[in-house]
Amino acid sequence: RGAIAAVLPSGLDEAAPYTDPQVRKLGYALWKDVVKWVDGTDAERVLGLFRADPQTPTTFGWEAKTGEVAVARGLPPGTPPADWSFVSVTDLLLVVGDGIVGATAEGLFAPNNPLGHRRRKLEECYKTEAYLKKKAAAMAKAEARAKAGIEAKSGSSRDKDRDKD
């Protein structure tokens, strides 16, 4: 939900058109999450309404005379079959982003964002592998320094105790 608010503009400024690349990426990422979440449950059957039809012209005996492998209409040759035929990103965002997403004929917006909100790219909303590796290395380095500091303190207190004797 934080990524949704970060990607969408403020309702006081403008609305992001439905064809906006960041809105489309957001919808794609959200749909992947929904499919993953529903996978293997009883609700998976409901998503069947959105599945692509695997039928090609060869299903009905209309083989191409050229011998090319038939693909879905409108797709370039060699394109793998689609998994999904239609996903209403607007409805998906309105349901998941209840209270933080608005929709008009102009597009989508986040009404709670302040005036002048700087939109983020979707990639900026998630931690990358490089970031996680860098953070893990920094944590390991800090732990090593802390451990070395504790050993140095315990060593110096032993020296003081030895000097007293």
mmCIF file of C-alpha atoms in Angstrom:
data_model
loop_
_atom_site.group_PDB
_atom_site.id
_atom_site.type_symbol
_atom_site.label_atom_id
_atom_site.label_comp_id
_atom_site.label_asym_id
_atom_site.label_seq_id
_atom_site.Cartn_x
_atom_site.Cartn_y
_atom_site.Cartn_z
ATOM 1 C CA ARG A 1 0.000 0.000 0.000
ATOM 2 C CA GLY A 2 2.942 2.314 0.589
ATOM 3 C CA ALA A 3 4.169 1.720 -2.948
ATOM 4 C CA ILE A 4 0.724 2.562 -4.306
ATOM 5 C CA ALA A 5 0.692 5.926 -2.532
ATOM 6 C CA ALA A 6 4.286 6.655 -3.553
ATOM 7 C CA VAL A 7 3.733 5.922 -7.258
ATOM 8 C CA LEU A 8 0.474 7.817 -7.672
ATOM 9 C CA PRO A 9 0.329 11.633 -7.807
ATOM 10 C CA SER A 10 -1.579 13.791 -5.353
ATOM 11 C CA GLY A 11 -5.230 14.294 -6.159
ATOM 12 C CA LEU A 12 -4.631 18.033 -5.719
ATOM 13 C CA ASP A 13 -2.081 18.089 -8.541
ATOM 14 C CA GLU A 14 -3.178 15.714 -11.265
ATOM 15 C CA ALA A 15 -4.193 12.169 -12.042
ATOM 16 C CA ALA A 16 -1.865 9.604 -13.588
ATOM 17 C CA PRO A 17 -3.355 8.394 -16.874
ATOM 18 C CA TYR A 18 -4.329 4.739 -17.023
ATOM 19 C CA THR A 19 -1.616 4.241 -19.646
ATOM 20 C CA ASP A 20 1.126 5.687 -17.403
ATOM 21 C CA PRO A 21 4.120 3.279 -17.385
ATOM 22 C CA GLN A 22 4.499 3.394 -13.585
ATOM 23 C CA VAL A 23 0.801 2.691 -13.049
ATOM 24 C CA ARG A 24 1.024 -0.245 -15.449
ATOM 25 C CA LYS A 25 4.114 -1.617 -13.651
ATOM 26 C CA LEU A 26 2.330 -1.184 -10.320
ATOM 27 C CA GLY A 27 -0.689 -3.096 -11.607
ATOM 28 C CA TYR A 28 1.535 -5.873 -12.954
ATOM 29 C CA ALA A 29 3.422 -6.225 -9.655
ATOM 30 C CA LEU A 30 0.198 -6.181 -7.675
ATOM 31 C CA TRP A 31 -1.428 -8.791 -9.934
ATOM 32 C CA LYS A 32 1.612 -11.072 -9.546
ATOM 33 C CA ASP A 33 1.281 -10.766 -5.760
ATOM 34 C CA VAL A 34 -2.442 -11.577 -5.881
ATOM 35 C CA VAL A 35 -1.865 -14.632 -8.093
ATOM 36 C CA LYS A 36 0.931 -15.854 -5.799
ATOM 37 C CA TRP A 37 -1.244 -15.297 -2.717
ATOM 38 C CA VAL A 38 -4.245 -17.154 -4.200
ATOM 39 C CA ASP A 39 -2.210 -20.002 -5.706
ATOM 40 C CA GLY A 40 -3.219 -23.376 -4.282
ATOM 41 C CA THR A 41 -6.330 -22.107 -2.478
ATOM 42 C CA ASP A 42 -10.041 -22.409 -3.265
ATOM 43 C CA ALA A 43 -10.014 -18.800 -4.502
ATOM 44 C CA GLU A 44 -7.717 -19.761 -7.384
ATOM 45 C CA ARG A 45 -10.774 -20.943 -9.306
ATOM 46 C CA VAL A 46 -12.122 -17.369 -9.354
ATOM 47 C CA LEU A 47 -9.039 -16.127 -11.208
ATOM 48 C CA GLY A 48 -9.916 -18.517 -14.032
ATOM 49 C CA LEU A 49 -12.210 -15.778 -15.345
ATOM 50 C CA PHE A 50 -9.135 -13.754 -16.239
ATOM 51 C CA ARG A 51 -7.074 -16.558 -17.787
ATOM 52 C CA ALA A 52 -6.177 -16.339 -21.465
ATOM 53 C CA ASP A 53 -7.859 -18.712 -23.868
ATOM 54 C CA PRO A 54 -5.255 -21.200 -25.123
ATOM 55 C CA GLN A 55 -7.171 -21.881 -28.330
ATOM 56 C CA THR A 56 -5.508 -21.125 -31.642
ATOM 57 C CA PRO A 57 -6.849 -21.388 -35.179
ATOM 58 C CA THR A 58 -5.532 -24.971 -35.297
ATOM 59 C CA THR A 59 -8.003 -25.872 -32.548
ATOM 60 C CA PHE A 60 -10.777 -25.475 -35.104
ATOM 61 C CA GLY A 61 -8.897 -27.007 -38.025
ATOM 62 C CA TRP A 62 -7.827 -23.719 -39.580
ATOM 63 C CA GLU A 63 -4.177 -24.600 -40.024
ATOM 64 C CA ALA A 64 -2.001 -21.961 -41.593
ATOM 65 C CA LYS A 65 -0.989 -22.830 -45.126
ATOM 66 C CA THR A 66 2.475 -21.395 -44.543
ATOM 67 C CA GLY A 67 3.324 -23.940 -41.868
ATOM 68 C CA GLU A 68 3.987 -21.273 -39.217
ATOM 69 C CA VAL A 69 3.049 -21.974 -35.630
ATOM 70 C CA ALA A 70 -0.175 -20.160 -34.855
ATOM 71 C CA VAL A 71 -0.106 -17.461 -32.178
ATOM 72 C CA ALA A 72 -2.867 -15.467 -30.582
ATOM 73 C CA ARG A 73 -4.333 -12.766 -32.764
ATOM 74 C CA GLY A 74 -2.564 -9.434 -32.524
ATOM 75 C CA LEU A 75 0.702 -10.823 -31.198
ATOM 76 C CA PRO A 76 3.908 -11.043 -33.229
ATOM 77 C CA PRO A 77 5.034 -14.503 -34.386
ATOM 78 C CA GLY A 78 7.124 -16.385 -31.833
ATOM 79 C CA THR A 79 5.348 -14.815 -28.862
ATOM 80 C CA PRO A 80 4.723 -17.297 -26.046
ATOM 81 C CA PRO A 81 1.067 -17.781 -25.121
ATOM 82 C CA ALA A 82 -0.344 -15.314 -22.626
ATOM 83 C CA ASP A 83 -1.400 -16.424 -19.143
ATOM 84 C CA TRP A 84 -3.926 -13.668 -18.581
ATOM 85 C CA SER A 85 -6.369 -12.105 -21.006
ATOM 86 C CA PHE A 86 -7.640 -9.143 -18.996
ATOM 87 C CA VAL A 87 -6.921 -7.667 -15.608
ATOM 88 C CA SER A 88 -8.744 -4.550 -14.467
ATOM 89 C CA VAL A 89 -5.895 -2.668 -12.818
ATOM 90 C CA THR A 90 -8.221 0.146 -11.785
ATOM 91 C CA ASP A 91 -10.485 -2.230 -9.875
ATOM 92 C CA LEU A 92 -7.492 -4.028 -8.389
ATOM 93 C CA LEU A 93 -5.970 -0.770 -7.129
ATOM 94 C CA LEU A 94 -9.311 0.477 -5.781
ATOM 95 C CA VAL A 95 -9.844 -2.740 -3.813
ATOM 96 C CA VAL A 96 -6.308 -3.161 -2.469
ATOM 97 C CA GLY A 97 -5.756 0.571 -2.026
ATOM 98 C CA ASP A 98 -9.100 1.218 -0.337
ATOM 99 C CA GLY A 99 -8.952 4.715 1.127
ATOM 100 C CA ILE A 100 -5.667 5.682 -0.556
ATOM 101 C CA VAL A 101 -6.584 5.478 -4.270
ATOM 102 C CA GLY A 102 -9.026 7.530 -6.286
ATOM 103 C CA ALA A 103 -10.053 7.128 -9.906
ATOM 104 C CA THR A 104 -11.617 9.551 -12.370
ATOM 105 C CA ALA A 105 -11.897 9.745 -16.141
ATOM 106 C CA GLU A 106 -8.473 11.444 -16.094
ATOM 107 C CA GLY A 107 -6.760 8.556 -14.309
ATOM 108 C CA LEU A 108 -5.623 7.395 -10.871
ATOM 109 C CA PHE A 109 -4.430 9.471 -7.925
ATOM 110 C CA ALA A 110 -3.766 9.263 -4.196
ATOM 111 C CA PRO A 111 -6.052 11.812 -2.489
ATOM 112 C CA ASN A 112 -4.102 11.682 0.785
ATOM 113 C CA ASN A 113 -0.800 12.736 -0.802
ATOM 114 C CA PRO A 114 0.097 16.382 -0.145
ATOM 115 C CA LEU A 115 0.162 19.067 -2.818
ATOM 116 C CA GLY A 116 3.411 18.823 -4.784
ATOM 117 C CA HIS A 117 4.015 15.151 -3.913
ATOM 118 C CA ARG A 118 6.993 13.853 -5.913
ATOM 119 C CA ARG A 119 6.025 10.620 -7.578
ATOM 120 C CA ARG A 120 8.392 7.706 -7.138
ATOM 121 C CA LYS A 121 9.237 5.058 -9.675
ATOM 122 C CA LEU A 122 8.057 1.611 -8.676
ATOM 123 C CA GLU A 123 11.660 0.371 -8.549
ATOM 124 C CA GLU A 124 12.414 2.946 -5.838
ATOM 125 C CA CYS A 125 9.723 1.474 -3.586
ATOM 126 C CA TYR A 126 11.372 -1.920 -3.156
ATOM 127 C CA LYS A 127 14.746 -2.970 -1.838
ATOM 128 C CA THR A 128 17.016 -4.436 -4.501
ATOM 129 C CA GLU A 129 19.364 -7.398 -4.092
ATOM 130 C CA ALA A 130 22.346 -5.034 -4.225
ATOM 131 C CA TYR A 131 20.872 -2.936 -1.416
ATOM 132 C CA LEU A 132 20.191 -5.996 0.744
ATOM 133 C CA LYS A 133 23.742 -7.313 0.205
ATOM 134 C CA LYS A 134 25.212 -3.906 1.049
ATOM 135 C CA LYS A 135 23.066 -3.678 4.187
ATOM 136 C CA ALA A 136 24.050 -7.215 5.273
ATOM 137 C CA ALA A 137 27.744 -6.400 4.769
ATOM 138 C CA ALA A 138 27.391 -3.208 6.810
ATOM 139 C CA MET A 139 25.624 -5.114 9.593
ATOM 140 C CA ALA A 140 28.349 -7.788 9.638
ATOM 141 C CA LYS A 141 31.025 -5.085 9.766
ATOM 142 C CA ALA A 142 29.240 -3.306 12.636
ATOM 143 C CA GLU A 143 28.869 -6.590 14.542
ATOM 144 C CA ALA A 144 32.584 -7.329 14.062
ATOM 145 C CA ARG A 145 33.489 -3.855 15.338
ATOM 146 C CA ALA A 146 31.173 -4.233 18.326
ATOM 147 C CA LYS A 147 32.625 -7.646 19.118
ATOM 148 C CA ALA A 148 36.167 -6.272 18.848
ATOM 149 C CA GLY A 149 35.203 -3.362 21.122
ATOM 150 C CA ILE A 150 33.759 -5.731 23.748
ATOM 151 C CA GLU A 151 36.876 -7.899 23.643
ATOM 152 C CA ALA A 152 39.092 -4.831 23.984
ATOM 153 C CA LYS A 153 37.103 -3.617 26.998
ATOM 154 C CA SER A 154 37.126 -7.032 28.678
ATOM 155 C CA GLY A 155 40.862 -7.342 28.022
ATOM 156 C CA SER A 156 41.603 -3.943 29.549
ATOM 157 C CA SER A 157 39.525 -4.727 32.675
ATOM 158 C CA ARG A 158 41.487 -7.954 33.122
ATOM 159 C CA ASP A 159 44.711 -5.964 32.909
ATOM 160 C CA LYS A 160 43.459 -3.587 35.584
ATOM 161 C CA ASP A 161 42.513 -6.504 37.855
ATOM 162 C CA ARG A 162 45.942 -8.060 37.317
ATOM 163 C CA ASP A 163 47.691 -4.768 38.072
ATOM 164 C CA LYS A 164 45.829 -4.535 41.431
ATOM 165 C CA ASP A 165 47.240 -7.893 42.572
#
